[in-house]
Amino acid sequence: MIPKSNRNPSGLHSEAERKKNKTGLLLPDSISVIMSGCPYFGGKHISSQKSNLKEEDDESQKGVNKASKGGVVYGDYLQLNKIMSAQILQSELGGNKIHDEHLFIVTHQAYELWFKQILWELDSVRDIFISGHVRDERNMLKVVTRMNRIVMIFRLLVDQFAVLETMTALDFFDFREYLSPASGFQSLQFRLLENKIGVPDSQRVPYNRNHYRDHFRGKESEMLLRSEQEPTLLLLVEKWLERTPGLEDDGFNFWGKLQKNIEEGLRLQQEKIEQKPDSEETKEQMAEHQKQVEIFRALFDQRRHEHLLSKGERRLSYKALQGALMIYFYREEPRFQVPFQLLTYLMDIDTLMTKWRYNHVCTVHRMIGSKAGTGGSSGYHYLRSTISDRYKVFVDLFNLATFLVPREWVPKLNPTVHTFLYTAECCDSSYCSSEDSD
Amino acid sequence: MSGCPCFEKGRQLFPSKHAQTGQMDDSQIGTNKAVKGGIIYKEYLQLDKIVTAQVLQSERKGHKIHDEHLFIVTHQAYELWFKQILWELDSVRNIFLKDRVRDERNMLKVVSRMQRITIIFRLLVDQFSVLETMTALDFYDFREYLTPASGFQSLQFRLLENKLGVSDSQRVPYNRRHYGEHFHGQDMEELLRSEQELSLLRLVEKWLERTPGLEKDGFDFWGKLQINVEEGFNHELKKLEQQPGPEKKAEMTEELIKQREVFTSLFDEKDHERLLCVGERRLSYKALQGALMIYYYREEPRFQVPFQVLTSLMDIDALMSKWRYNHVCMAHRMIGSKAGTGGSSGYHYLRSTVSDRYMVFVDFFNLVTFLVPRTWVPKLDPSIHKILFTAECYDSSYCSSEDSD
């Protein structure tokens, strides 16, 4: 603190310190305590003083101050001068400073900082797919690690609402008038996030679809447009799934084999039920069985899939769906373990986005009840409408659980024949993961 | 209408979801207010400053490392929240400093803001798990570009420690020796001010000393308590004497005597001053009495919110400590036993700061040593002891609602 030369030998550094001790005694530092003249220093307390002495020599206390020799220091490294000067209370500008507005501002700024980080990770993953580097399976660890990171950040962002909820609606009311027309609806990064993950324009609810581009001009508008036009994570994952080893008609032919097995399995199941004597129970079992037959008939009906695709109820191509189901069934095979983790993280991201939306709705409801939003939407009701499967990008992965079958129905593997299950593709070393830091 | 060959007229499975019908239920009605001008989101939040503050040193040196972005953003998020905590902390200190705390209508504001600080701290403790998605190997790739920048140079962290009440003499040697060296000019002035102005600890101490019921010529809580405790122990000892079984009795008697000694030291003011001297206690004797009074009588209307204040203060200490520990764990993971970029011994230095020396409100934690059976607590008579449900609010110039801060 105060340079050594100015330091009081007894260890006291300021008026405040001196005032603190009512008995007028100097608070000792570790070395001078033996000589401090403190009348309460008695033999029985030597042990605690000894440890004070020891710690001066303690390895953990050794060190220097590297920054004294110049170089980038913390504040410069993080450009804190920019960040710490970005909190301007509109209520204060309006001559009626409201304390809680600072929390409101900082919370939103923290959200935007983390949105930037998520976009950084998301874009790097998309690049790995777009550039074809994903074909070198050595890059899969990087992909899955970064997707997991996005999930962890999202968890934090969901928890962050608890901080803003320490503000009451009454306190918010005191400064809300100064905010109009600023609104989260104008958050560029949030829209980029939605688009790059794969929320399609046609699925946005009307108010969203009609207005969300209105606020962005110039460079921002270009960025937004690019995010709509460039391949989304959904599209990239779709192409990747279509390439899942084992789908080839002239190879393992997973789909063909699966269809045969399911048909056979269902036929046997029906026979078993028919052989039982008639009863309420067997009637019920037959009804259940018929339902299952319907479900699987639909699964293998490609035309039906295309129809649902056109309506937006399915998002992946038929082939990609097959790839996903293949990875699900054979997830323990060495080659599919990390791909399975990737599918899990994609669902986590969807789940967390929707939890984020829901937490947001709850906070808003609490703060403004049924009033309209500052940006002009209907407020709580508009936000509620976005808690919907329309905004769920990887909805197909969730729905795959509909089509799980008993393990015995899954086409059997033969390790000597089906070597693709444990043999990765790494291409040539120009795709090497370690060379490309991104 | 879609041209889709599979579309069957009777089979609108999910009609409400069809984009073409574009139903305009109430939730979709609205305008875009921003077209008429006025402040918009990104201006309100000065995002141009925030979103352009991430400059990777590894990239500047021609060797961009992906994970450095996460490193930067995580620290920036920490500093943003430190600013918010300081905003709340200073406002609470102000309420005490300006004596507005004597108007007990301000207590809700005080306790709400302290609880807000603890909730922010909880978030900051959880935030480490985000940075832990970076491996030591990835960190190693860009660490060389960081020197000598180090969290040790965080001004806001030091302001936070000082304004809460971490005492300079209690700082571990490396910390005490060097922590002021990085700050110059305006930063240094701010740091000095944070050491000289009254910390939350000192302000709370003065407030506790004023706890109603301590007055010797009034309720005289301390005098009464001492009598009750002495009587209580005597009573217990007598009971023991009358019991059979010499061996067990001797053991239990020894236990009781030990406990009594603990209380003897409690009522020994000299002992307290000694402990203050060596830094093992931080509050004045009178303030300690006030705190114990609030503990025992926390359900009395007047003490309910004060009790919440004491709990929040302990939460803040606990969370600071958890923050330090989480930080240690992560640093260990990232750099093992290597020295810190700022010049400290790294992990070992940080470990040494996870200690009661940095615990500001340690006295509240230790008070539980002195809890007694409810029957020993001096009895209250509501018709006489009105102080327990009558708040002081002074004149309306102290009105909580007038002063937004």
mmCIF file of C-alpha atoms in Angstrom, chain A residues 198-375:
data_model
loop_
_atom_site.group_PDB
_atom_site.id
_atom_site.type_symbol
_atom_site.label_atom_id
_atom_site.label_comp_id
_atom_site.label_asym_id
_atom_site.label_seq_id
_atom_site.Cartn_x
_atom_site.Cartn_y
_atom_site.Cartn_z
ATOM 1 C CA GLY A 198 -31.139 -22.538 -36.787
ATOM 2 C CA VAL A 199 -34.397 -20.885 -35.795
ATOM 3 C CA PRO A 200 -36.141 -20.434 -39.156
ATOM 4 C CA ASP A 201 -37.913 -17.251 -40.040
ATOM 5 C CA SER A 202 -41.124 -19.082 -40.911
ATOM 6 C CA GLN A 203 -41.371 -20.489 -37.419
ATOM 7 C CA ARG A 204 -41.067 -17.159 -35.603
ATOM 8 C CA VAL A 205 -44.316 -15.980 -34.030
ATOM 9 C CA PRO A 206 -45.938 -13.140 -36.014
ATOM 10 C CA TYR A 207 -44.905 -10.111 -33.929
ATOM 11 C CA ASN A 208 -41.357 -11.481 -33.877
ATOM 12 C CA ARG A 209 -41.257 -12.239 -37.590
ATOM 13 C CA ASN A 210 -42.761 -8.916 -38.571
ATOM 14 C CA HIS A 211 -40.591 -6.621 -36.546
ATOM 15 C CA TYR A 212 -37.326 -8.155 -35.497
ATOM 16 C CA ARG A 213 -35.306 -6.731 -38.352
ATOM 17 C CA ASP A 214 -36.690 -3.206 -38.020
ATOM 18 C CA HIS A 215 -34.051 -1.980 -35.623
ATOM 19 C CA PHE A 216 -30.932 -2.914 -37.413
ATOM 20 C CA ARG A 217 -29.174 -0.726 -39.927
ATOM 21 C CA GLY A 218 -25.901 -0.637 -41.799
ATOM 22 C CA LYS A 219 -23.306 -3.081 -40.547
ATOM 23 C CA GLU A 220 -25.683 -4.632 -38.075
ATOM 24 C CA SER A 221 -28.268 -5.279 -40.727
ATOM 25 C CA GLU A 222 -25.575 -6.937 -42.857
ATOM 26 C CA MET A 223 -24.551 -9.126 -39.953
ATOM 27 C CA LEU A 224 -28.149 -10.114 -39.382
ATOM 28 C CA LEU A 225 -28.681 -10.932 -43.032
ATOM 29 C CA ARG A 226 -25.512 -13.020 -43.135
ATOM 30 C CA SER A 227 -26.658 -14.981 -40.088
ATOM 31 C CA GLU A 228 -29.839 -15.852 -41.959
ATOM 32 C CA GLN A 229 -28.061 -16.853 -45.152
ATOM 33 C CA GLU A 230 -24.980 -18.714 -43.962
ATOM 34 C CA PRO A 231 -25.263 -22.393 -43.025
ATOM 35 C CA THR A 232 -26.808 -22.757 -39.595
ATOM 36 C CA LEU A 233 -25.680 -25.243 -36.997
ATOM 37 C CA LEU A 234 -28.838 -27.207 -37.771
ATOM 38 C CA LEU A 235 -28.013 -27.450 -41.456
ATOM 39 C CA LEU A 236 -24.382 -28.363 -40.811
ATOM 40 C CA VAL A 237 -25.321 -31.052 -38.314
ATOM 41 C CA GLU A 238 -27.890 -32.364 -40.806
ATOM 42 C CA LYS A 239 -25.259 -32.824 -43.510
ATOM 43 C CA TRP A 240 -22.947 -34.461 -40.976
ATOM 44 C CA LEU A 241 -25.671 -36.870 -39.857
ATOM 45 C CA GLU A 242 -26.422 -37.829 -43.452
ATOM 46 C CA ARG A 243 -22.824 -39.036 -43.662
ATOM 47 C CA THR A 244 -23.154 -41.337 -40.629
ATOM 48 C CA PRO A 245 -21.250 -44.544 -41.394
ATOM 49 C CA GLY A 246 -23.574 -47.532 -41.622
ATOM 50 C CA LEU A 247 -26.388 -45.877 -43.565
ATOM 51 C CA GLU A 248 -25.138 -46.935 -46.988
ATOM 52 C CA ASP A 249 -27.738 -49.050 -48.835
ATOM 53 C CA ASP A 250 -24.937 -51.098 -50.335
ATOM 54 C CA GLY A 251 -23.088 -51.246 -47.038
ATOM 55 C CA PHE A 252 -24.402 -51.978 -43.559
ATOM 56 C CA ASN A 253 -27.827 -50.688 -44.671
ATOM 57 C CA PHE A 254 -28.967 -49.787 -41.142
ATOM 58 C CA TRP A 255 -32.398 -48.534 -42.199
ATOM 59 C CA GLY A 256 -33.285 -51.548 -44.264
ATOM 60 C CA LYS A 257 -32.171 -53.926 -41.549
ATOM 61 C CA LEU A 258 -34.000 -51.938 -38.864
ATOM 62 C CA GLN A 259 -37.252 -51.978 -40.792
ATOM 63 C CA LYS A 260 -37.056 -55.732 -41.248
ATOM 64 C CA ASN A 261 -36.281 -56.315 -37.581
ATOM 65 C CA ILE A 262 -39.087 -54.097 -36.384
ATOM 66 C CA GLU A 263 -41.615 -55.739 -38.696
ATOM 67 C CA GLU A 264 -40.515 -59.174 -37.502
ATOM 68 C CA GLY A 265 -40.520 -58.052 -33.867
ATOM 69 C CA LEU A 266 -44.016 -56.607 -34.125
ATOM 70 C CA ARG A 267 -45.304 -59.716 -35.890
ATOM 71 C CA LEU A 268 -44.003 -61.959 -33.109
ATOM 72 C CA GLN A 269 -45.443 -59.597 -30.526
ATOM 73 C CA GLN A 270 -48.856 -59.821 -32.179
ATOM 74 C CA GLU A 271 -48.731 -63.619 -32.290
ATOM 75 C CA LYS A 272 -47.947 -63.772 -28.585
ATOM 76 C CA ILE A 273 -50.932 -61.623 -27.734
ATOM 77 C CA GLU A 274 -53.255 -63.555 -30.053
ATOM 78 C CA GLN A 275 -52.248 -66.816 -28.408
ATOM 79 C CA LYS A 276 -53.446 -65.585 -25.040
ATOM 80 C CA PRO A 277 -57.047 -66.226 -23.978
ATOM 81 C CA ASP A 278 -59.450 -63.294 -24.457
ATOM 82 C CA SER A 279 -59.734 -60.825 -21.597
ATOM 83 C CA GLU A 280 -59.798 -57.136 -20.764
ATOM 84 C CA GLU A 281 -56.074 -57.250 -20.385
ATOM 85 C CA THR A 282 -55.383 -58.803 -23.778
ATOM 86 C CA LYS A 283 -57.771 -56.314 -25.429
ATOM 87 C CA GLU A 284 -55.736 -53.487 -23.888
ATOM 88 C CA GLN A 285 -52.455 -55.081 -24.927
ATOM 89 C CA MET A 286 -53.690 -55.409 -28.495
ATOM 90 C CA ALA A 287 -54.710 -51.757 -28.561
ATOM 91 C CA GLU A 288 -51.254 -50.759 -27.340
ATOM 92 C CA HIS A 289 -49.683 -52.982 -29.944
ATOM 93 C CA GLN A 290 -51.724 -51.377 -32.713
ATOM 94 C CA LYS A 291 -50.539 -47.955 -31.575
ATOM 95 C CA GLN A 292 -46.950 -49.116 -31.826
ATOM 96 C CA VAL A 293 -47.572 -50.517 -35.292
ATOM 97 C CA GLU A 294 -48.875 -47.106 -36.357
ATOM 98 C CA ILE A 295 -45.885 -45.276 -34.908
ATOM 99 C CA PHE A 296 -43.377 -47.437 -36.741
ATOM 100 C CA ARG A 297 -45.349 -47.400 -39.951
ATOM 101 C CA ALA A 298 -45.085 -43.612 -39.810
ATOM 102 C CA LEU A 299 -41.349 -43.793 -39.102
ATOM 103 C CA PHE A 300 -40.654 -45.694 -42.308
ATOM 104 C CA ASP A 301 -42.978 -43.542 -44.405
ATOM 105 C CA GLN A 302 -40.650 -41.136 -46.185
ATOM 106 C CA ARG A 303 -43.466 -39.168 -47.794
ATOM 107 C CA ARG A 304 -44.986 -38.502 -44.431
ATOM 108 C CA HIS A 305 -41.647 -37.182 -43.250
ATOM 109 C CA GLU A 306 -41.402 -34.797 -46.180
ATOM 110 C CA HIS A 307 -44.905 -33.556 -45.429
ATOM 111 C CA LEU A 308 -44.058 -32.813 -41.811
ATOM 112 C CA LEU A 309 -40.849 -31.120 -42.986
ATOM 113 C CA SER A 310 -42.815 -28.768 -45.159
ATOM 114 C CA LYS A 311 -45.015 -27.831 -42.232
ATOM 115 C CA GLY A 312 -42.035 -27.160 -40.015
ATOM 116 C CA GLU A 313 -42.857 -29.940 -37.583
ATOM 117 C CA ARG A 314 -39.716 -31.800 -38.536
ATOM 118 C CA ARG A 315 -36.457 -30.013 -39.210
ATOM 119 C CA LEU A 316 -33.958 -32.681 -40.287
ATOM 120 C CA SER A 317 -33.861 -34.525 -43.605
ATOM 121 C CA TYR A 318 -35.002 -38.159 -43.670
ATOM 122 C CA LYS A 319 -31.432 -39.377 -44.101
ATOM 123 C CA ALA A 320 -30.179 -37.232 -41.213
ATOM 124 C CA LEU A 321 -32.896 -38.692 -39.003
ATOM 125 C CA GLN A 322 -31.655 -42.167 -39.833
ATOM 126 C CA GLY A 323 -28.121 -41.124 -38.954
ATOM 127 C CA ALA A 324 -29.265 -39.783 -35.590
ATOM 128 C CA LEU A 325 -31.151 -42.981 -34.775
ATOM 129 C CA MET A 326 -28.101 -45.011 -35.770
ATOM 130 C CA ILE A 327 -25.910 -43.007 -33.378
ATOM 131 C CA TYR A 328 -28.505 -43.458 -30.608
ATOM 132 C CA PHE A 329 -28.674 -47.231 -30.989
ATOM 133 C CA TYR A 330 -24.943 -47.758 -31.378
ATOM 134 C CA ARG A 331 -23.725 -44.981 -29.069
ATOM 135 C CA GLU A 332 -21.386 -47.306 -27.162
ATOM 136 C CA GLU A 333 -19.421 -48.248 -30.249
ATOM 137 C CA PRO A 334 -16.110 -46.340 -30.035
ATOM 138 C CA ARG A 335 -16.737 -44.318 -33.158
ATOM 139 C CA PHE A 336 -20.138 -43.081 -32.064
ATOM 140 C CA GLN A 337 -19.399 -42.183 -28.453
ATOM 141 C CA VAL A 338 -18.374 -38.583 -29.045
ATOM 142 C CA PRO A 339 -21.009 -38.047 -31.771
ATOM 143 C CA PHE A 340 -23.606 -39.191 -29.241
ATOM 144 C CA GLN A 341 -22.318 -36.601 -26.786
ATOM 145 C CA LEU A 342 -22.718 -33.971 -29.493
ATOM 146 C CA LEU A 343 -26.386 -34.879 -30.025
ATOM 147 C CA THR A 344 -26.946 -34.674 -26.282
ATOM 148 C CA TYR A 345 -25.409 -31.186 -26.122
ATOM 149 C CA LEU A 346 -27.556 -29.992 -29.019
ATOM 150 C CA MET A 347 -30.640 -30.978 -27.071
ATOM 151 C CA ASP A 348 -29.213 -29.335 -23.951
ATOM 152 C CA ILE A 349 -28.825 -26.093 -25.846
ATOM 153 C CA ASP A 350 -32.431 -26.186 -27.016
ATOM 154 C CA THR A 351 -33.599 -26.989 -23.500
ATOM 155 C CA LEU A 352 -31.569 -24.206 -21.945
ATOM 156 C CA MET A 353 -32.666 -21.644 -24.541
ATOM 157 C CA THR A 354 -36.236 -22.458 -23.706
ATOM 158 C CA LYS A 355 -35.557 -22.358 -19.965
ATOM 159 C CA TRP A 356 -33.932 -18.983 -20.509
ATOM 160 C CA ARG A 357 -37.021 -17.777 -22.348
ATOM 161 C CA TYR A 358 -39.237 -19.103 -19.600
ATOM 162 C CA ASN A 359 -37.219 -17.538 -16.781
ATOM 163 C CA HIS A 360 -37.345 -14.286 -18.734
ATOM 164 C CA VAL A 361 -41.123 -14.532 -18.990
ATOM 165 C CA CYS A 362 -41.426 -15.105 -15.258
ATOM 166 C CA THR A 363 -39.243 -12.124 -14.400
ATOM 167 C CA VAL A 364 -41.125 -9.883 -16.801
ATOM 168 C CA HIS A 365 -44.513 -10.968 -15.519
ATOM 169 C CA ARG A 366 -43.381 -10.102 -12.045
ATOM 170 C CA MET A 367 -42.093 -6.713 -13.125
ATOM 171 C CA ILE A 368 -44.803 -5.411 -15.438
ATOM 172 C CA GLY A 369 -47.799 -7.697 -15.075
ATOM 173 C CA SER A 370 -49.880 -7.317 -18.226
ATOM 174 C CA LYS A 371 -48.487 -3.995 -19.420
ATOM 175 C CA ALA A 372 -47.036 -3.634 -22.908
ATOM 176 C CA GLY A 373 -43.296 -3.871 -23.474
ATOM 177 C CA THR A 374 -41.120 -0.756 -23.795
ATOM 178 C CA GLY A 375 -40.378 -1.715 -27.396
#
